[in-house]
Structures are given as structure tokens and as C-alpha cells.
Coordinates of N, CA and C in Angstrom, one line a residue:
M1 N -9.2 21.7 5.0 CA -9.3 21.1 3.8 C -8.5 19.9 3.6
A2 N -9.1 19.0 3.2 CA -8.1 17.7 2.7 C -7.3 17.7 1.7
N3 N -6.3 17.1 1.6 CA -5.5 17.0 0.4 C -5.8 15.9 -0.5
I4 N -6.5 16.0 -1.4 CA -7.1 15.2 -2.2 C -5.7 14.4 -3.4
I5 N -6.0 13.2 -3.3 CA -4.6 12.4 -4.1 C -5.6 12.2 -5.5
T6 N -4.7 12.6 -6.7 CA -5.5 12.1 -7.8 C -4.6 11.1 -8.8
D7 N -5.5 10.6 -9.9 CA -4.6 9.9 -10.9 C -4.4 10.9 -11.7
H8 N -3.7 10.1 -12.9 CA -3.5 10.9 -14.1 C -4.4 11.8 -14.9
E9 N -5.6 11.4 -14.5 CA -6.7 12.2 -15.1 C -7.3 13.4 -14.4
G10 N -6.6 13.3 -13.0 CA -7.2 14.3 -12.1 C -8.2 13.6 -11.5
M11 N -8.7 12.3 -11.5 CA -9.9 12.0 -10.7 C -9.4 11.4 -9.4
P12 N -9.9 11.6 -8.3 CA -9.7 11.4 -6.9 C -9.5 9.8 -6.9
V13 N -8.5 9.2 -6.0 CA -8.3 7.7 -6.0 C -9.2 7.1 -5.0
Q14 N -9.6 5.9 -5.1 CA -10.8 5.2 -4.1 C -10.0 4.7 -2.7
H15 N -10.7 5.5 -2.0 CA -10.1 4.7 -0.5 C -10.9 3.8 0.1
A16 N -10.4 3.0 0.7 CA -11.0 1.5 1.5 C -9.9 1.2 2.6
R17 N -10.6 0.1 3.0 CA -10.4 -0.5 4.2 C -10.5 -2.0 4.1
A18 N -9.6 -2.5 4.5 CA -10.0 -4.0 4.8 C -8.9 -4.6 5.9
T19 N -9.8 -5.7 6.6 CA -9.2 -6.3 7.8 C -8.2 -7.6 7.3
V20 N -6.9 -7.4 7.5 CA -6.2 -8.6 6.9 C -5.4 -8.7 8.1
N21 N -4.9 -10.3 8.1 CA -4.0 -10.6 9.2 C -3.8 -10.0 10.5
G22 N -5.4 -10.2 10.9 CA -5.5 -9.4 12.5 C -5.3 -7.6 12.3
V23 N -5.2 -7.2 11.0 CA -5.2 -5.5 11.6 C -6.2 -4.9 10.4
Q24 N -6.6 -3.8 10.9 CA -7.3 -3.1 9.6 C -6.4 -2.3 8.9
L25 N -6.3 -2.2 7.5 CA -5.3 -1.6 7.0 C -6.3 -0.5 6.1
H26 N -5.9 0.9 6.0 CA -6.4 1.8 4.9 C -5.6 1.7 3.9
Y27 N -6.3 1.9 2.5 CA -5.6 1.5 1.3 C -6.3 2.4 0.3
Y28 N -5.6 3.2 -0.9 CA -6.3 3.5 -2.0 C -5.8 3.0 -3.1
T29 N -7.0 3.1 -4.2 CA -6.2 2.4 -5.5 C -6.4 3.4 -6.5
A30 N -5.7 3.3 -7.4 CA -6.1 4.3 -8.9 C -5.4 3.4 -10.0
G31 N -5.9 3.6 -11.2 CA -5.5 3.2 -12.6 C -5.9 1.7 -12.6
Q32 N -5.7 1.4 -14.0 CA -5.9 0.0 -14.4 C -5.0 -0.7 -14.9
G33 N -4.7 -2.3 -15.0 CA -3.8 -2.7 -15.6 C -3.0 -3.8 -14.6
E34 N -1.7 -4.0 -14.7 CA -1.3 -5.2 -13.5 C -1.2 -4.5 -12.5
P35 N -1.5 -5.1 -11.3 CA -1.3 -4.2 -10.0 C 0.0 -4.2 -9.6
V36 N 0.2 -3.0 -8.8 CA 1.6 -2.6 -8.4 C 1.3 -2.1 -7.0
F37 N 1.5 -2.7 -5.7 CA 1.9 -2.1 -4.7 C 2.7 -0.9 -4.2
L38 N 2.4 0.2 -3.7 CA 3.6 1.1 -3.5 C 3.3 1.2 -1.8
L39 N 4.6 0.8 -1.3 CA 5.0 0.6 0.2 C 5.8 1.9 0.9
H40 N 5.0 2.9 1.6 CA 6.0 3.6 2.0 C 6.8 3.2 3.3
G41 N 7.5 4.2 3.6 CA 8.7 3.9 4.9 C 8.3 4.4 6.2
V42 N 9.0 4.5 7.1 CA 8.7 4.9 8.2 C 9.5 6.4 9.0
P43 N 8.8 7.2 9.3 CA 7.6 7.3 9.8 C 6.7 8.1 8.9
K44 N 6.6 7.7 7.5 CA 5.6 8.0 6.6 C 4.1 7.5 6.2
T45 N 3.4 7.9 5.3 CA 2.2 7.3 5.0 C 1.9 7.0 3.8
S46 N 0.8 6.7 3.3 CA 0.5 6.4 1.7 C 0.3 8.0 0.9
Y47 N 0.2 8.8 1.6 CA 0.5 10.2 1.1 C 2.1 10.3 0.7
Y48 N 3.0 9.6 0.8 CA 4.2 10.2 0.5 C 4.2 9.5 -0.9
W49 N 3.4 8.9 -1.6 CA 3.3 8.5 -2.9 C 2.3 9.5 -3.8
R50 N 1.8 10.4 -3.5 CA 0.9 11.2 -4.0 C 1.5 11.8 -5.2
H51 N 2.9 12.2 -5.5 CA 3.5 12.9 -6.8 C 3.7 11.7 -7.7
V52 N 4.0 10.5 -7.2 CA 4.7 9.3 -8.2 C 3.2 8.8 -8.9
L53 N 2.0 8.5 -7.9 CA 1.0 7.7 -8.5 C 0.4 8.2 -9.6
P54 N 0.4 9.5 -10.2 CA -0.3 9.8 -11.3 C 0.6 9.4 -12.7
H55 N 1.7 9.0 -12.3 CA 2.6 8.5 -13.5 C 2.4 6.9 -13.4
L56 N 2.1 6.2 -12.5 CA 1.7 5.0 -12.8 C 0.3 4.5 -13.2
T57 N -0.4 5.5 -13.2 CA -1.9 5.3 -13.1 C -2.3 4.8 -14.6
P58 N -1.7 5.5 -15.6 CA -1.9 5.1 -17.0 C -1.5 3.6 -17.3
H59 N -0.6 3.1 -16.6 CA -0.2 1.9 -17.0 C -0.6 0.6 -16.2
Y60 N -1.0 1.0 -14.9 CA -1.1 -0.1 -13.5 C -2.3 0.2 -13.0
K61 N -2.8 -0.7 -12.2 CA -3.3 -0.5 -11.2 C -2.7 -0.4 -9.7
V62 N -2.9 0.7 -9.4 CA -1.9 1.1 -8.2 C -2.7 0.7 -7.0
I63 N -2.0 0.1 -6.0 CA -2.5 -0.1 -4.7 C -1.6 0.6 -3.8
V64 N -2.1 1.7 -3.0 CA -1.1 2.3 -1.9 C -1.8 2.2 -0.6
P65 N -1.1 1.2 0.3 CA -1.7 1.1 1.4 C -1.0 1.8 2.6
D66 N -1.4 2.3 3.8 CA -1.0 2.7 4.8 C -0.3 1.5 5.8
L67 N 0.6 1.4 5.8 CA 1.1 0.1 6.5 C 0.8 0.2 8.0
R68 N 0.8 -1.0 8.5 CA 0.2 -1.2 10.0 C 1.0 -0.1 10.9
G69 N -0.1 0.4 11.6 CA 0.6 1.5 12.7 C 0.5 2.6 12.2
L70 N 0.8 3.0 11.2 CA 1.0 4.4 10.3 C -0.6 5.0 9.7
G71 N -0.6 6.2 9.5 CA -1.6 6.7 8.8 C -3.2 6.2 9.2
D72 N -4.0 6.5 8.3 CA -5.2 5.9 8.8 C -5.6 4.3 9.0
S73 N -4.3 3.5 9.1 CA -4.4 2.2 9.3 C -4.5 1.8 11.2
E74 N -4.9 0.8 11.2 CA -5.1 0.3 12.9 C -3.8 0.3 13.5
K75 N -3.9 0.6 14.5 CA -2.3 0.8 15.1 C -2.3 -0.1 16.6
P76 N -2.0 -1.5 16.1 CA -2.0 -2.7 17.0 C -0.8 -2.6 18.1
R77 N -0.7 -3.2 19.3 CA 0.4 -3.1 20.0 C 1.8 -3.8 19.3
D78 N 1.3 -4.9 18.8 CA 2.5 -5.6 18.0 C 2.4 -5.8 16.7
G79 N 3.3 -6.6 16.3 CA 3.3 -7.2 14.5 C 3.9 -6.0 13.8
Y80 N 5.0 -5.7 14.4 CA 5.7 -4.8 13.3 C 6.8 -5.2 13.0
D81 N 7.1 -6.4 13.0 CA 8.5 -7.1 12.2 C 8.1 -6.8 10.8
S82 N 9.1 -7.4 10.0 CA 9.1 -7.0 8.6 C 8.0 -8.6 7.9
I83 N 8.3 -9.9 8.5 CA 7.5 -10.8 8.2 C 6.3 -10.4 8.3
T84 N 5.5 -9.9 9.4 CA 4.4 -10.0 9.8 C 3.8 -8.9 8.8
M85 N 4.4 -7.4 8.5 CA 4.1 -6.6 7.8 C 4.0 -7.0 6.5
A86 N 5.0 -7.9 6.0 CA 4.8 -8.4 4.8 C 3.5 -9.4 4.4
E87 N 3.1 -10.1 5.6 CA 2.0 -11.1 5.6 C 0.8 -10.0 5.7
D88 N 0.7 -8.8 5.9 CA -0.5 -8.0 5.9 C -0.6 -7.6 4.5
I89 N 0.7 -7.1 3.6 CA 0.3 -6.8 2.2 C -0.1 -8.1 1.3
A90 N 0.6 -9.1 1.6 CA 0.3 -10.6 0.7 C -1.3 -10.6 0.9
Q91 N -1.8 -10.6 2.4 CA -3.2 -10.8 2.3 C -4.1 -9.6 1.9
L92 N -3.6 -8.9 2.0 CA -4.4 -7.6 1.3 C -4.3 -7.7 -0.3
A93 N -3.4 -8.2 -0.7 CA -3.4 -8.6 -2.4 C -4.4 -9.7 -2.5
D94 N -4.5 -10.7 -1.8 CA -5.6 -11.7 -1.8 C -6.7 -11.2 -1.6
H95 N -7.0 -10.4 -0.8 CA -8.5 -9.9 -0.5 C -8.8 -9.1 -1.5
L96 N -7.7 -8.1 -2.5 CA -8.5 -7.7 -3.7 C -8.3 -8.5 -4.9
G97 N -7.9 -9.7 -4.8 CA -8.0 -11.1 -5.9 C -6.8 -10.7 -6.7
H98 N -5.9 -10.5 -6.4 CA -4.2 -10.5 -6.7 C -3.5 -11.7 -6.7
D99 N -3.5 -12.5 -7.2 CA -2.3 -13.7 -7.3 C -0.9 -13.2 -7.5
S100 N -0.6 -12.1 -8.4 CA 0.6 -11.6 -8.7 C 0.7 -10.3 -8.5
Y101 N 1.7 -9.7 -8.4 CA 1.7 -7.9 -8.2 C 3.3 -7.7 -8.3
D102 N 3.4 -6.3 -8.5 CA 4.7 -5.9 -8.4 C 4.7 -5.0 -6.9
L103 N 5.7 -4.9 -6.3 CA 5.9 -3.9 -5.3 C 7.1 -3.0 -5.5
V104 N 7.0 -2.1 -4.9 CA 7.8 -0.9 -5.2 C 7.8 -0.1 -3.7
G105 N 8.9 -0.2 -2.7 CA 9.2 0.2 -1.6 C 10.3 1.1 -1.2
E106 N 10.0 2.0 -0.4 CA 11.2 2.5 -0.1 C 11.6 2.5 1.5
D107 N 12.7 2.9 2.1 CA 12.8 2.8 3.5 C 12.4 1.4 4.0
W108 N 11.6 1.6 5.4 CA 11.1 0.3 5.3 C 10.0 -0.5 4.7
G109 N 9.2 0.3 3.7 CA 8.4 -0.1 2.9 C 9.1 -1.3 2.0
G110 N 10.4 -1.1 1.7 CA 11.2 -2.1 0.9 C 11.7 -3.4 1.6
S111 N 12.0 -3.3 3.0 CA 12.2 -4.3 3.9 C 10.9 -5.1 4.0
D112 N 9.8 -4.3 4.2 CA 8.1 -4.9 4.3 C 7.9 -5.7 3.1
G113 N 8.2 -5.2 2.1 CA 7.9 -5.9 0.7 C 8.5 -7.0 0.3
L114 N 9.9 -7.0 0.7 CA 10.8 -8.2 0.3 C 10.3 -9.8 0.7
P115 N 9.9 -9.9 1.9 CA 9.5 -11.3 2.3 C 8.2 -11.6 1.5
C116 N 7.4 -10.8 0.6 CA 6.1 -11.1 0.1 C 6.8 -11.9 -1.3
R117 N 8.1 -11.6 -1.6 CA 8.2 -12.2 -2.8 C 9.0 -13.5 -2.5
I118 N 9.3 -13.5 -1.3 CA 10.6 -14.7 -1.2 C 10.1 -15.6 0.1
P119 N 9.5 -16.9 0.0 CA 9.1 -17.7 0.5 C 10.0 -17.8 1.8
V120 N 9.6 -17.7 3.1 CA 10.3 -18.1 4.3 C 9.4 -18.9 5.3
S121 N 10.1 -19.8 6.0 CA 9.7 -20.7 6.6 C 10.1 -20.9 8.2

């Protein structure tokens, strides 16, 4: 039996997939409000955030992707540098219609999220 991830009301999260930046990412969403992305580390998956998510969903729309190469996301041969993985998240945000959003990252999720906020050239 699969472990079901739920929001603060015990409702299951909504799972989806999107092809962004040349890779198919699995993600789930729950809650209402301003968007916040939760980025897991390595070698973890979005499941890492299952206990945190219910505390955030009363206040935020929470988006939790499986990063490139991990969990139920596609596992391409390359693109595992922080700039590319940050672009994955930025394009996922665009795909979901979010011009601005907050990021919470731990371990590699923190380093992947940093370039989403700092323009690089």
C-alpha cells in the first residue's frame, strides 16, 4: 500500500507531471495562498516533506517537486548542476503560472533553489 501524503485537513495532495527545461518532473500540490516550493536534498525525494506540508497548507499553496533524477521525475544522463536544476524549478513555476514564489530547500535543494532568486549570466 502506498503512503498517502495529506494536507492539514487530511485531504490527499494532488500529483502531477510537467515537462520543463527538457525533463519531466513529478510534483504534488496542496493548500491555498501564496506559492512556496519545497526542495528536497539528495538522495531524498519529495516524500521527505510529508510531515512539514500539513503545517504549511493552511497558509500557502505548497508545491513539492521530485528534483531531476530523483523520485518519480525523469532521470536524464546530464543536467545535474545547480544552475540547470534551478532552471527546472523556475520553469515549473512558470508552467504553474507563478511569477513570484518562496523557496524552502534543504541540503542540495537549498543550493538548487538559490539560483532561482539570483540572476546569473
